PDB file of C-alpha atoms in Angstrom:
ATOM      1  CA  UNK A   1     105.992 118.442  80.560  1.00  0.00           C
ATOM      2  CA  UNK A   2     103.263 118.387  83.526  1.00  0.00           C
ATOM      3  CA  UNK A   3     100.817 116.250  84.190  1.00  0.00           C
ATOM      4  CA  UNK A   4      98.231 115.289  87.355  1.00  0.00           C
ATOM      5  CA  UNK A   5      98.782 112.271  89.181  1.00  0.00           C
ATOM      6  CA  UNK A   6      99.564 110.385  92.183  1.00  0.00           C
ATOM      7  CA  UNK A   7     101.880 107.071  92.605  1.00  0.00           C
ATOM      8  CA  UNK A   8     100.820 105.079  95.434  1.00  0.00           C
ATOM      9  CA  UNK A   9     101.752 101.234  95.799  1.00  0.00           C
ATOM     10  CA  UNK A  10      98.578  99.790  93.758  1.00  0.00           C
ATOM     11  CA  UNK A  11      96.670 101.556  90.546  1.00  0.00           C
ATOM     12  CA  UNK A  12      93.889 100.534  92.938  1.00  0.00           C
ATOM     13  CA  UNK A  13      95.062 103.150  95.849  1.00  0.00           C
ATOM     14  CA  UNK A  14      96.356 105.983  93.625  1.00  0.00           C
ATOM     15  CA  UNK A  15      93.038 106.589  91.857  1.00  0.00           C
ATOM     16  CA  UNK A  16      90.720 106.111  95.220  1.00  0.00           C
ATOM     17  CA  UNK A  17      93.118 108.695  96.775  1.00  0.00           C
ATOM     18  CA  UNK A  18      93.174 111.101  93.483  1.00  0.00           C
ATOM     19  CA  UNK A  19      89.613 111.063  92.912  1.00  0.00           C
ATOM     20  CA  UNK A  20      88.659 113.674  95.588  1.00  0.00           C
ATOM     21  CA  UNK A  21      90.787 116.228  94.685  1.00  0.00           C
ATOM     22  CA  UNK A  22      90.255 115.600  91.480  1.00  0.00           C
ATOM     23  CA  UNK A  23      86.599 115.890  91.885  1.00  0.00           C
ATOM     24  CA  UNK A  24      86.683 118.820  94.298  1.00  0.00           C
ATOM     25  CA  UNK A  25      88.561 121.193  91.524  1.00  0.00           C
ATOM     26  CA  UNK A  26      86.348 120.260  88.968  1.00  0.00           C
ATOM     27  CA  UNK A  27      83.571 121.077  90.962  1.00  0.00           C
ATOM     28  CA  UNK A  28      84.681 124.305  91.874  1.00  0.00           C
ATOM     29  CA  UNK A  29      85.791 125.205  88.024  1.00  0.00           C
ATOM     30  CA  UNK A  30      82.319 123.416  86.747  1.00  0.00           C
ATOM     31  CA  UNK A  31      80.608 126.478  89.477  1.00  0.00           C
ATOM     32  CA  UNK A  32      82.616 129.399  87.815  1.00  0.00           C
ATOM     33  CA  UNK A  33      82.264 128.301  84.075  1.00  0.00           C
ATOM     34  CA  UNK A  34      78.878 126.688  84.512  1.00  0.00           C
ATOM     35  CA  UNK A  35      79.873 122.993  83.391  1.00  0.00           C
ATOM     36  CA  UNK A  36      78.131 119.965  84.736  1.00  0.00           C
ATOM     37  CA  UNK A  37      79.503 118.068  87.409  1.00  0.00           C
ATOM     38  CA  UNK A  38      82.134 115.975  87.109  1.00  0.00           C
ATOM     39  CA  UNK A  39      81.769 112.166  87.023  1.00  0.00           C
ATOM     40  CA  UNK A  40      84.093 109.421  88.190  1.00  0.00           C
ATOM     41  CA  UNK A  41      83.909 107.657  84.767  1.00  0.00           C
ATOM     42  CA  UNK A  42      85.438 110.888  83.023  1.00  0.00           C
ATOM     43  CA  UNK A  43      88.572 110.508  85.813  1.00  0.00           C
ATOM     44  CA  UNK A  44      88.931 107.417  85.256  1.00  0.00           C
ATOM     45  CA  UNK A  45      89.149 107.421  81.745  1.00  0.00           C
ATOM     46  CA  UNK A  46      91.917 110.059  81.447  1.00  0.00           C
ATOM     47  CA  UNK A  47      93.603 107.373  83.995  1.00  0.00           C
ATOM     48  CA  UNK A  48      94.257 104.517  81.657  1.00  0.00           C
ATOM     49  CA  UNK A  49      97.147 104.405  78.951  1.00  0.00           C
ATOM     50  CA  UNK A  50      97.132 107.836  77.024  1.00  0.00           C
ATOM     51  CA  UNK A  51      94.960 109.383  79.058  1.00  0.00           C
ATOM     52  CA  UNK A  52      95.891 112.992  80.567  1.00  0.00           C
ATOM     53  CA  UNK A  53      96.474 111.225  83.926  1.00  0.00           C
ATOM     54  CA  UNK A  54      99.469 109.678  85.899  1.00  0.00           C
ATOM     55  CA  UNK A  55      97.890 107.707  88.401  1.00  0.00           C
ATOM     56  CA  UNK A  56      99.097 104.321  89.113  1.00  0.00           C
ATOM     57  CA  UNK A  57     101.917 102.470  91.058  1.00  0.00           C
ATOM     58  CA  UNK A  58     105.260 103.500  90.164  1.00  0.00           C
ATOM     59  CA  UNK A  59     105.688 100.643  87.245  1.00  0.00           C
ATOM     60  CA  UNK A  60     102.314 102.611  85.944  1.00  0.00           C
ATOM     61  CA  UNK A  61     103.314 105.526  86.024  1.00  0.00           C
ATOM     62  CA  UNK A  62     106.791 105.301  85.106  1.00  0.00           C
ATOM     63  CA  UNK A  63     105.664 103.567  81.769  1.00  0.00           C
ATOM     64  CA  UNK A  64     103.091 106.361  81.011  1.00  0.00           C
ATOM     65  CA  UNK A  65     105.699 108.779  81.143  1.00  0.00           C
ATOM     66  CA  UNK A  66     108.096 106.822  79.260  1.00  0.00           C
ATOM     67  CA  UNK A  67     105.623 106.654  76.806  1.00  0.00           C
ATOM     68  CA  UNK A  68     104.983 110.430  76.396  1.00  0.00           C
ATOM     69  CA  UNK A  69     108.907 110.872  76.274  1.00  0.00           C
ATOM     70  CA  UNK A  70     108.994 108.899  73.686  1.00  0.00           C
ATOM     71  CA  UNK A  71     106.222 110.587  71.573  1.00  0.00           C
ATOM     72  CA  UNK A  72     107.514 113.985  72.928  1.00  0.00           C
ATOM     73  CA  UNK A  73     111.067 113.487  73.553  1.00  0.00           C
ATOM     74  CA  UNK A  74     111.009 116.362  76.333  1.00  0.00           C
ATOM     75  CA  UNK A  75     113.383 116.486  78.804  1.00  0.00           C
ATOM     76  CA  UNK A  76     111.336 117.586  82.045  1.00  0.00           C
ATOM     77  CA  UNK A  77     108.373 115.610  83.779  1.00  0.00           C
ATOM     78  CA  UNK A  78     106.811 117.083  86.223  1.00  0.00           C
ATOM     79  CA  UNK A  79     104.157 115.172  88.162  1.00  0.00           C
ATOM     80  CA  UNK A  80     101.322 117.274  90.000  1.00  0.00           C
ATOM     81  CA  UNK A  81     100.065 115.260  92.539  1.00  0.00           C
ATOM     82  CA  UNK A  82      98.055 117.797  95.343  1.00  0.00           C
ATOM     83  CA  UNK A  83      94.975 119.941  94.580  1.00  0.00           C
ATOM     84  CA  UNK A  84      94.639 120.606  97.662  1.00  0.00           C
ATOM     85  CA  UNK A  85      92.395 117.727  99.083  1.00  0.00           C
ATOM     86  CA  UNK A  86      95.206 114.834  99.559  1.00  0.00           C
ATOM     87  CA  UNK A  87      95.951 113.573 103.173  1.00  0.00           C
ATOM     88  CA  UNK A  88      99.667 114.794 104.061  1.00  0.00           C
ATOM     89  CA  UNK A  89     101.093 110.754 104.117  1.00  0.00           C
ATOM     90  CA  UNK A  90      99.798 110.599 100.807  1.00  0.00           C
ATOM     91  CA  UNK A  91     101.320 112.954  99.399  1.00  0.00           C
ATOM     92  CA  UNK A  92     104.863 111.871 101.179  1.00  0.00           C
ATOM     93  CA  UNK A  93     104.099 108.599 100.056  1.00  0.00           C
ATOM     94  CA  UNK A  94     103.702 109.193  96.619  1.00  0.00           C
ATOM     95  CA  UNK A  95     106.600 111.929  96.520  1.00  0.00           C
ATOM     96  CA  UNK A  96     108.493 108.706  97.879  1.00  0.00           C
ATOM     97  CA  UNK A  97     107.344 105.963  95.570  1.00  0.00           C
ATOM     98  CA  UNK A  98     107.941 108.677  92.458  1.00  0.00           C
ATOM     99  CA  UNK A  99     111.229 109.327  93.701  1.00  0.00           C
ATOM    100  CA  UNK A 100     112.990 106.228  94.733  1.00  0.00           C
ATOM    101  CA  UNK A 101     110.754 103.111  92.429  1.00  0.00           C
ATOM    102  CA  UNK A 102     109.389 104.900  89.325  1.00  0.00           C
ATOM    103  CA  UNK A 103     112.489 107.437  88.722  1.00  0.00           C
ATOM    104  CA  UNK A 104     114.619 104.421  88.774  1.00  0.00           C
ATOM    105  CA  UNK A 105     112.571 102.819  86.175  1.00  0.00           C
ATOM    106  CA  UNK A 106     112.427 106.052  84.017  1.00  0.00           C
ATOM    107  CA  UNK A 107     116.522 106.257  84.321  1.00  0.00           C
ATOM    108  CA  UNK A 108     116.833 102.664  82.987  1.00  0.00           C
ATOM    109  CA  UNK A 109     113.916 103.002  80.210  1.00  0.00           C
ATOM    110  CA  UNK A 110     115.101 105.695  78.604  1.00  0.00           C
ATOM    111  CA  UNK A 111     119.444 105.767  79.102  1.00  0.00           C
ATOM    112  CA  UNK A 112     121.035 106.137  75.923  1.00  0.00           C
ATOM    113  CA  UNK A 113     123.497 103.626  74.668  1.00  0.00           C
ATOM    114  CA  UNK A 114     126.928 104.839  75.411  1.00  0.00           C
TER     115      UNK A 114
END
């Protein structure tokens, strides 16, 4: 499973940082295919619970994916967090928060009962 996103410490922080990128794609795809411009609504939107989007802090996120595991049951998550646009720290930083807070949580969430 993939999905686009960014952990940072605060909801707050992951979408201001994700927006940009997010927006800058779009943009460019919206030029080739001759769609309208993006809006930050529409990002924002696929950013709450169920939406396409894994941007949060690492409690957030963790939960969304636990979430689609458990409608999904796939084995593999794979969080895309760069188009290109993110500032190097915050990419480390999220990389970070993913790997040490919000894999932790996703370990524990869904462990089977031995």
């Amino acid at each position: 499973m993939a999905a686009l996103g960014l952990v940072a410490p605060s909801k707050k922080e992951a979408l201001e940082r994700f927006y940009p990128g997010w927006c800058n794609l779009n943009l460019e795809r919206g030029r080739l295919r001759g769609w309208p411009a993006p809006d930050r609504g529409a990002s924002l939107v696929q950013n709450e619970a169920h939406g396409a989007y894994h941007g949060g802090d690492p409690d957030e996120v963790a939960e969304r994916m636990v979430h689609l595991h458990g409608c999904l049951g796939h084995m593999r998550h794979f969080l895309q967090g760069d188009s290109g646009w993110l500032p190097h720290e915050h990419l480390l930083e999220s990389i970070t928060l993913l790997a040490t807070s919000a894999t932790f949580r996703l370990v524990l969430a869904t462990r089977k009962p031995l």
